[in-house]
PDB file of C-alpha atoms in Angstrom:
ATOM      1  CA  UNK A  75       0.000   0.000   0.000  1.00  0.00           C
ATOM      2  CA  UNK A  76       1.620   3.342  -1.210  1.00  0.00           C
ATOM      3  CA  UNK A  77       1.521   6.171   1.211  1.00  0.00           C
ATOM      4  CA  UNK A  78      -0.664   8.874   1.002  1.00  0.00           C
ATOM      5  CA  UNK A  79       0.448  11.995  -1.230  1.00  0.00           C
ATOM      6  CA  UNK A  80       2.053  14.693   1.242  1.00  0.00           C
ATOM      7  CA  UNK A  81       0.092  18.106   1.047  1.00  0.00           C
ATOM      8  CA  UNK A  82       1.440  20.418  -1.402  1.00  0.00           C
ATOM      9  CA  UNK A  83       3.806  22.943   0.229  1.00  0.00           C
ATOM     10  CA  UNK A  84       2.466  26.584  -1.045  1.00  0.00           C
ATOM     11  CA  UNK A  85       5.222  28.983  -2.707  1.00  0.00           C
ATOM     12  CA  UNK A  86       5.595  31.755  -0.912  1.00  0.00           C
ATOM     13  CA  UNK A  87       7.446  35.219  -1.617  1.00  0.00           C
ATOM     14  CA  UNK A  88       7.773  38.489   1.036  1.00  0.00           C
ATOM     15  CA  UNK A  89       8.314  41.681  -0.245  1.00  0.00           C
ATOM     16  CA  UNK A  90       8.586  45.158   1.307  1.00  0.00           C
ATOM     17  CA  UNK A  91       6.937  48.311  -0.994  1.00  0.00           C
ATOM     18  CA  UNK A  92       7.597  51.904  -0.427  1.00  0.00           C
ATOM     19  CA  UNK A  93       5.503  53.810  -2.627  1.00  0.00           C
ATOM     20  CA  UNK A  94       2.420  53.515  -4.728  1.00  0.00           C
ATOM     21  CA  UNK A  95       4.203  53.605  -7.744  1.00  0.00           C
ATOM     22  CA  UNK A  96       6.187  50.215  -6.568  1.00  0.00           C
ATOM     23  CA  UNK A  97       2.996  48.875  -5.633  1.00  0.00           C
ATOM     24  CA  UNK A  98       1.925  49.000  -9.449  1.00  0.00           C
ATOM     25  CA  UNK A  99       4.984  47.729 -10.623  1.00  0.00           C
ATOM     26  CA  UNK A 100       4.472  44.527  -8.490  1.00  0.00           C
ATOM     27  CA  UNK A 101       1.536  44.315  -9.913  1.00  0.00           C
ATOM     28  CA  UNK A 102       2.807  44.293 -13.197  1.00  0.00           C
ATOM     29  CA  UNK A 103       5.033  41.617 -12.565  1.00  0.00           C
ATOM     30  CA  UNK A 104       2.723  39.795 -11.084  1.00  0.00           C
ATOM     31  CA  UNK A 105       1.388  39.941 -14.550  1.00  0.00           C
ATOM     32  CA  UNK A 106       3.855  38.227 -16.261  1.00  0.00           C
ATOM     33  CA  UNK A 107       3.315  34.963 -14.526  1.00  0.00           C
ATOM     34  CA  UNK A 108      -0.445  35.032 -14.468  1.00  0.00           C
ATOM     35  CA  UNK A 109      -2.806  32.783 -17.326  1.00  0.00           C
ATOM     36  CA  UNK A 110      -6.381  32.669 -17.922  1.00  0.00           C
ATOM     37  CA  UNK A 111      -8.300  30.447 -15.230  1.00  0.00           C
ATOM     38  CA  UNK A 112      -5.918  32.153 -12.268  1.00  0.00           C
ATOM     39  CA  UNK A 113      -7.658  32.958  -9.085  1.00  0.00           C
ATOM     40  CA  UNK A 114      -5.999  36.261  -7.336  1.00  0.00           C
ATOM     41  CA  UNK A 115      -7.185  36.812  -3.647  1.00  0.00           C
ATOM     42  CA  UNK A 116      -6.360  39.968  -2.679  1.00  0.00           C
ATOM     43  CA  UNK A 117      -6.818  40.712   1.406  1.00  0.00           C
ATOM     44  CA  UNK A 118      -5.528  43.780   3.337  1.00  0.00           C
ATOM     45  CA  UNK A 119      -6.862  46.938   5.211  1.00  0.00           C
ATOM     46  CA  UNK A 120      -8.884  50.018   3.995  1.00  0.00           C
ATOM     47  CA  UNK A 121      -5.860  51.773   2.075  1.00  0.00           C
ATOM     48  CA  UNK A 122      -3.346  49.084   1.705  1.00  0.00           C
ATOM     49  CA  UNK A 123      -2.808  48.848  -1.835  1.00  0.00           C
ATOM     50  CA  UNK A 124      -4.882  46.408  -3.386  1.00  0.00           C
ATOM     51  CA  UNK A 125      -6.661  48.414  -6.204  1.00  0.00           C
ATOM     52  CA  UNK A 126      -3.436  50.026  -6.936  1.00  0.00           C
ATOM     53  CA  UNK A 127      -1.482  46.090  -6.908  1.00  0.00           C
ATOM     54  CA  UNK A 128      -4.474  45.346  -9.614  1.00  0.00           C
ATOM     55  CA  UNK A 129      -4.085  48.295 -11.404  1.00  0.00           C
ATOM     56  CA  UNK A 130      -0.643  47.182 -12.198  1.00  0.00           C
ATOM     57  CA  UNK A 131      -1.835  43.530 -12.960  1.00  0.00           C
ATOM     58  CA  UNK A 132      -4.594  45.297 -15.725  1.00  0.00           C
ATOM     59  CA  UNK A 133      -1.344  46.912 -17.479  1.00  0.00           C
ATOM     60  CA  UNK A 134       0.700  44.152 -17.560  1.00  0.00           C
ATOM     61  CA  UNK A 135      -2.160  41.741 -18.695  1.00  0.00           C
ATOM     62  CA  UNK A 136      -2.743  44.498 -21.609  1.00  0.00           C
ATOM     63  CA  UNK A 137      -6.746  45.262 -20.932  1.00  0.00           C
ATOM     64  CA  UNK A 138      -9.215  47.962 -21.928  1.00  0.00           C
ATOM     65  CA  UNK A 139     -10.411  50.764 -19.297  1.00  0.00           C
ATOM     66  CA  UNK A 140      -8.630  52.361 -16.291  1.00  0.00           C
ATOM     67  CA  UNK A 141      -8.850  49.558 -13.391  1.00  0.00           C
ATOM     68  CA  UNK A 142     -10.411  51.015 -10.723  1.00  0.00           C
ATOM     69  CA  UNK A 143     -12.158  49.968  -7.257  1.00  0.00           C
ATOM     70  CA  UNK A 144     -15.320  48.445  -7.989  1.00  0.00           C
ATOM     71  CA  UNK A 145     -17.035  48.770  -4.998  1.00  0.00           C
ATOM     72  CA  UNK A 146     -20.250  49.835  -6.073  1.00  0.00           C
ATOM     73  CA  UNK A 147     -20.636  47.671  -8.777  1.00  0.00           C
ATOM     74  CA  UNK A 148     -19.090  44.450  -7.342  1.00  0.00           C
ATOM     75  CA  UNK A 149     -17.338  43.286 -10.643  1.00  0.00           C
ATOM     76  CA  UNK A 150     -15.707  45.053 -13.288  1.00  0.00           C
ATOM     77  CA  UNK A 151     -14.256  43.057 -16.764  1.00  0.00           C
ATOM     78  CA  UNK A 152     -11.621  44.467 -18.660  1.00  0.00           C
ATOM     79  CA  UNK A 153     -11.310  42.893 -21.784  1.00  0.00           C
ATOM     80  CA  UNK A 154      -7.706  42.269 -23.036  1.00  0.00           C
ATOM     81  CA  UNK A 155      -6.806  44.228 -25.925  1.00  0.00           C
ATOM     82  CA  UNK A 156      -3.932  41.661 -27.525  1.00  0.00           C
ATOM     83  CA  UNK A 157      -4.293  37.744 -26.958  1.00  0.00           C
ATOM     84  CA  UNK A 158      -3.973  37.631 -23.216  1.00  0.00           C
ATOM     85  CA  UNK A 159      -7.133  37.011 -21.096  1.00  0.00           C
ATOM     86  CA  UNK A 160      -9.409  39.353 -19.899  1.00  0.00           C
ATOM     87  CA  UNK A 161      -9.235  41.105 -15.839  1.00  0.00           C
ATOM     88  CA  UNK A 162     -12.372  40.289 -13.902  1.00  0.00           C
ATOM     89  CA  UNK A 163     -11.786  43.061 -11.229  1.00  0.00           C
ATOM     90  CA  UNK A 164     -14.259  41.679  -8.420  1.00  0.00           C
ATOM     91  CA  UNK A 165     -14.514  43.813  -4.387  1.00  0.00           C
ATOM     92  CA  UNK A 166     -16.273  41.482  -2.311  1.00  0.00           C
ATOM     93  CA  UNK A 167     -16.519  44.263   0.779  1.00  0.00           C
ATOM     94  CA  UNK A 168     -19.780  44.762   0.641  1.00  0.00           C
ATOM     95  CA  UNK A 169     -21.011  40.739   0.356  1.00  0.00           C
ATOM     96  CA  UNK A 170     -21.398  38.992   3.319  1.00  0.00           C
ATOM     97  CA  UNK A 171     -21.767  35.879   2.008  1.00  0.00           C
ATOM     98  CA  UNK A 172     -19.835  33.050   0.562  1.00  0.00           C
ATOM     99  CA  UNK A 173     -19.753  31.509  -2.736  1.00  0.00           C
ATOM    100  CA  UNK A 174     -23.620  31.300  -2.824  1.00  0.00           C
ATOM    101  CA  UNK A 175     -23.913  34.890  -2.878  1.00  0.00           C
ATOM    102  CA  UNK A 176     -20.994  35.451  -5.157  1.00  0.00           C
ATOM    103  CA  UNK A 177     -22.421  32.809  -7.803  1.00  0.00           C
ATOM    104  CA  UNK A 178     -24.454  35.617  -9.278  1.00  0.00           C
ATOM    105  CA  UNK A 179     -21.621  36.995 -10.265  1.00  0.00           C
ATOM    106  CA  UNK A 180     -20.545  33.676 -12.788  1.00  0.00           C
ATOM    107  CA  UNK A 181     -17.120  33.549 -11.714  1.00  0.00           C
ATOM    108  CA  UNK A 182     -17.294  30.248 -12.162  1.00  0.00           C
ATOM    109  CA  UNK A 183     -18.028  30.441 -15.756  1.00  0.00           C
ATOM    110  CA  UNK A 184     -15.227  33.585 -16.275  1.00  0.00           C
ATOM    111  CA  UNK A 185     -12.522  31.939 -14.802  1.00  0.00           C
ATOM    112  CA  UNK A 186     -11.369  29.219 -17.349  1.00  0.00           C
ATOM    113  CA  UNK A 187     -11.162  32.018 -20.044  1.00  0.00           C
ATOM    114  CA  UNK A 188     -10.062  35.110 -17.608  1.00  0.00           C
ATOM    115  CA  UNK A 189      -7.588  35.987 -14.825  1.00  0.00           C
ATOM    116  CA  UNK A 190      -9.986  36.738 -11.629  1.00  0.00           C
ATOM    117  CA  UNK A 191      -8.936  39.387  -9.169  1.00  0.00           C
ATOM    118  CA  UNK A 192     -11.027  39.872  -5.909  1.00  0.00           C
ATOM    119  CA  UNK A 193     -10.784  42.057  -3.325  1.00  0.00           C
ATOM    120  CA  UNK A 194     -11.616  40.960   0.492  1.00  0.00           C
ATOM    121  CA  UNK A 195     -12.578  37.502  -0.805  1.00  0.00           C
ATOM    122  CA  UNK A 196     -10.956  35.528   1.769  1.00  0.00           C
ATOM    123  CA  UNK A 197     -13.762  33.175   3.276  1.00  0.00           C
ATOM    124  CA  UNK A 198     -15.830  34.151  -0.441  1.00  0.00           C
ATOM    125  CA  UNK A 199     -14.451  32.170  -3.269  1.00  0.00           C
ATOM    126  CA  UNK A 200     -11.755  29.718  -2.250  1.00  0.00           C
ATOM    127  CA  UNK A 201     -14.269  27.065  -3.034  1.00  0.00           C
ATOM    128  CA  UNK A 202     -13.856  28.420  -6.879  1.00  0.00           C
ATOM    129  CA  UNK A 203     -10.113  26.247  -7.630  1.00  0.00           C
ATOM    130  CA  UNK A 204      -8.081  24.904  -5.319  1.00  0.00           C
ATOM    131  CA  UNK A 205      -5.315  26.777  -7.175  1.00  0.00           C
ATOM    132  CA  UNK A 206      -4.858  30.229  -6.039  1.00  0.00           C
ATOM    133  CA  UNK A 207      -2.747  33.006  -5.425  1.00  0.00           C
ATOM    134  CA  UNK A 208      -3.588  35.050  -2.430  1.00  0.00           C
ATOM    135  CA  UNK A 209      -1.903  38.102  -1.693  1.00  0.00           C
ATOM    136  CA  UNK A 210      -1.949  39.831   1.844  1.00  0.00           C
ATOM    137  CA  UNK A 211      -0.582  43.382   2.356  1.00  0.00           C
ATOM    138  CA  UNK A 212      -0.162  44.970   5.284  1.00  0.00           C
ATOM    139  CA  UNK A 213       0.345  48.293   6.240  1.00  0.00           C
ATOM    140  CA  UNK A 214       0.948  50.665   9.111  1.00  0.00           C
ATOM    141  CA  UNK A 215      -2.645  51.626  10.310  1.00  0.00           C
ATOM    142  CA  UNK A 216      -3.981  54.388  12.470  1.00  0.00           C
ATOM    143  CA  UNK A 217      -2.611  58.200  12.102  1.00  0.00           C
ATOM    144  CA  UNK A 218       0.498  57.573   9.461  1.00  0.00           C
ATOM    145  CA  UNK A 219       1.281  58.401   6.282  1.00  0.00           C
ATOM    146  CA  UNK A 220       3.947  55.472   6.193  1.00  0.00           C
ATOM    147  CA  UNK A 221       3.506  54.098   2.676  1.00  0.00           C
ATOM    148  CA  UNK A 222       5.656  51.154   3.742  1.00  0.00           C
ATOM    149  CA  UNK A 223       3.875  47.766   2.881  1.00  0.00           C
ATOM    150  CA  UNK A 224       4.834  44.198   3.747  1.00  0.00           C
ATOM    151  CA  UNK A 225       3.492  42.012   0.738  1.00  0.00           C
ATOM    152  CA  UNK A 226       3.181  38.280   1.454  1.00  0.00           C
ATOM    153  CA  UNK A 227       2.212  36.079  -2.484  1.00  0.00           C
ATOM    154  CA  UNK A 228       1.160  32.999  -1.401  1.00  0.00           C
ATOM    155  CA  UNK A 229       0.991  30.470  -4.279  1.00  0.00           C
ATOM    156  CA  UNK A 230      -1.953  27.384  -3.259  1.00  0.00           C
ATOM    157  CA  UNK A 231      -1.879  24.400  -5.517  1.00  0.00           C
ATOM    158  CA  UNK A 232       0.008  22.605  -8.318  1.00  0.00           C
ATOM    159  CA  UNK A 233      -0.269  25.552 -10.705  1.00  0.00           C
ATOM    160  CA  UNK A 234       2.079  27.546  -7.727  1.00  0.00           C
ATOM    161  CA  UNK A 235       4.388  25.262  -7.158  1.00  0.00           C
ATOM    162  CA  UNK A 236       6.957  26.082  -9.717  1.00  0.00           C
ATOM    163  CA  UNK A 237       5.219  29.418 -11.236  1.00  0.00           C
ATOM    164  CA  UNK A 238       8.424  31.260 -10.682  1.00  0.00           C
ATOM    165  CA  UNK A 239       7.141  33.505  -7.523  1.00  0.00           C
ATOM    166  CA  UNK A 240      10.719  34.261  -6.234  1.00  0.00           C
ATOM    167  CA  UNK A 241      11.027  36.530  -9.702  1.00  0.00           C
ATOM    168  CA  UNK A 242       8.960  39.393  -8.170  1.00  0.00           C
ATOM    169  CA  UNK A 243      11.303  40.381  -5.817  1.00  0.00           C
ATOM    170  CA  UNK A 244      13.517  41.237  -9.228  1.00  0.00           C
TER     171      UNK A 244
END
């Protein structure tokens, strides 16, 4: 009797941005190793960075429209202008529910063809592929204006576990 497969060990990369501007650029390398049917969690306070870390992603993935938060309207798509997949730019603040209440939404059906960013979707959509990249950035919080961020990419899954994560510290 063979013994059980061990868990997959996620891929993990820490990085320390100073600025907005490096915040983008992450995202944009970031960019260069995602593929249509990639799940990006992204999780971290009011402020931290996360629609700026996707509007990076949108320019490196090549898409239509200015990426910005889409809190009022959930989801945003921005459809890729060359061959690369579209952005599916998804803030889950405002939806206290899981998956159930996200399924009106279709991610389910966007994510084979797109790359799927959302927003404070941790307890939301893991249930979508057990392959995911989640992203948590903190920052300093109360009365600062410290633009220092600690960036942890966390790569979940076979599709992580050679993706090349260590690059974005380049």
């Amino acid at each position: 009797m063979e013994a059980p497969a061990a868990p997959h060990n996620p891929a993990e990369t820490q990085l320390t941005v100073t600025s907005p501007e490096q915040m983008r650029e992450l995202g944009r390398r970031l960019a260069k190793l995602l593929r249509a049917g990639d799940l990006v969690m992204l999780t971290g306070e009011l402020g931290a960075g996360k629609t700026t870390l996707t509007r990076g992603l949108g320019e490196g993935l090549g898409v239509r429209g200015a990426v910005t938060s889409p809190t009022f309207v959930i989801a945003r798509v921005h459809p890729a202008l060359g061959d690369g997949p579209p952005l599916v730019h998804v803030d889950a603040y405002r939806l206290s529910g899981g998956l159930d209440e996200m399924e009106d939404l279709d991610l389910d059906v966007s994510l084979p063809d797109s790359v799927i960013v959302v927003e404070w979707g941790e307890g939301k959509v893991e249930e979508l592929t057990e392959d995911r990249l989640q992203v948590v950035i903190h920052r300093a919080v109360g009365d600062t204006t410290d633009e220092v961020r600690h960036v942890t990419v966390t790569g979940l899954g076979e599709r992580w576990a050679e993706a090349g994560l260590e690059t974005l510290a380049g």
